[in-house]
Amino acid sequence: MIKSPDPVKRYSSAKARFMKPAIMNFFATEFPHFFGPYIRDLLADKIISFLEAITPDITSLRPGQLIWIALDKNTRGDSPDRKFVPVILDLITEEDVEKLTRGVTPTNVAMDALARLFRQAYQQGGILSSRDAGLIMHRYSGNISLMRLQYEKLNDCILPHTGVLHDMGSSISHKSVIVTKSVIEKKDPALVAMEVNHSQSAVDRYRKDYFRVKTAYLYNPDPEFISRVTGFSKLLVLQYIEIIKNENI
């Protein structure tokens, strides 16, 4: 039997203290009959790559920031193949404190901070839901939705969140906002898409849906009838009817 060199005997076991060997040892110990050395090596590399992808360098964080694992903005939350991305968010900034110093109410500062969270996540390839924002800000998701709607109304905008971009939840108002901008205000649909963080195809689809409701409305203005023939919810139909009534004012 060939004797191992003294440096190998002295130091080789120290390798087990590092991440990849530790992961490989875990599989060797806990699943000894399932994975050979080659598969353990591949699995360890995959796990390390995954951890690096969701844990950005915390040394770059500034006071008031946090890391959140957000849903990839190109992935639906109800998809079986969800993808996530790490995003760095400004939970509180020097500007927030300055606003409070000037006498701005905490409610208004929180509303601005909420808008910032939604926008920063989207700019980094992620998308927040009301539940995400509620967890971050320690509020009920229902309260978050009310704050978001109030901010959007005051600032004539639509914040990027799962209810808007993925048509999830009860977010219907964004559809009427898009139709109002493109039909009542006669804005270019491409410009509307940019303003509301939507794709051109989504804006075109909402416009098409609106004109379907309008056609049915001109035939029979009863919301129940329109809901049945179009397949849209009564709430959405009622919002579109309000736009129809204002279209020629």
JSON list of N, CA and C in Angstrom, two decimals, residues 31 70 99 111 137 160:
[
{"chain": "A", "resi": 31, "resn": "PHE", "atom": "N", "xyz": [-27.31, 9.93, 1.94]},
{"chain": "A", "resi": 31, "resn": "PHE", "atom": "CA", "xyz": [-27.84, 9.14, 0.82]},
{"chain": "A", "resi": 31, "resn": "PHE", "atom": "C", "xyz": [-26.72, 8.29, 0.20]},
{"chain": "A", "resi": 70, "resn": "ALA", "atom": "N", "xyz": [-37.75, 37.99, -4.80]},
{"chain": "A", "resi": 70, "resn": "ALA", "atom": "CA", "xyz": [-38.99, 38.34, -5.49]},
{"chain": "A", "resi": 70, "resn": "ALA", "atom": "C", "xyz": [-39.27, 37.36, -6.63]},
{"chain": "A", "resi": 99, "resn": "LYS", "atom": "N", "xyz": [-38.62, 63.89, 4.97]},
{"chain": "A", "resi": 99, "resn": "LYS", "atom": "CA", "xyz": [-40.05, 64.20, 4.83]},
{"chain": "A", "resi": 99, "resn": "LYS", "atom": "C", "xyz": [-40.74, 64.25, 6.19]},
{"chain": "A", "resi": 111, "resn": "MET", "atom": "N", "xyz": [-46.69, 55.50, 2.04]},
{"chain": "A", "resi": 111, "resn": "MET", "atom": "CA", "xyz": [-47.27, 55.31, 0.71]},
{"chain": "A", "resi": 111, "resn": "MET", "atom": "C", "xyz": [-46.20, 55.51, -0.36]},
{"chain": "A", "resi": 137, "resn": "MET", "atom": "N", "xyz": [-43.44, 45.39, 5.01]},
{"chain": "A", "resi": 137, "resn": "MET", "atom": "CA", "xyz": [-43.84, 46.58, 5.78]},
{"chain": "A", "resi": 137, "resn": "MET", "atom": "C", "xyz": [-44.66, 46.25, 7.02]},
{"chain": "A", "resi": 160, "resn": "PRO", "atom": "N", "xyz": [-46.14, 48.70, -10.80]},
{"chain": "A", "resi": 160, "resn": "PRO", "atom": "CA", "xyz": [-45.96, 47.32, -11.27]},
{"chain": "A", "resi": 160, "resn": "PRO", "atom": "C", "xyz": [-46.07, 46.33, -10.11]}
]
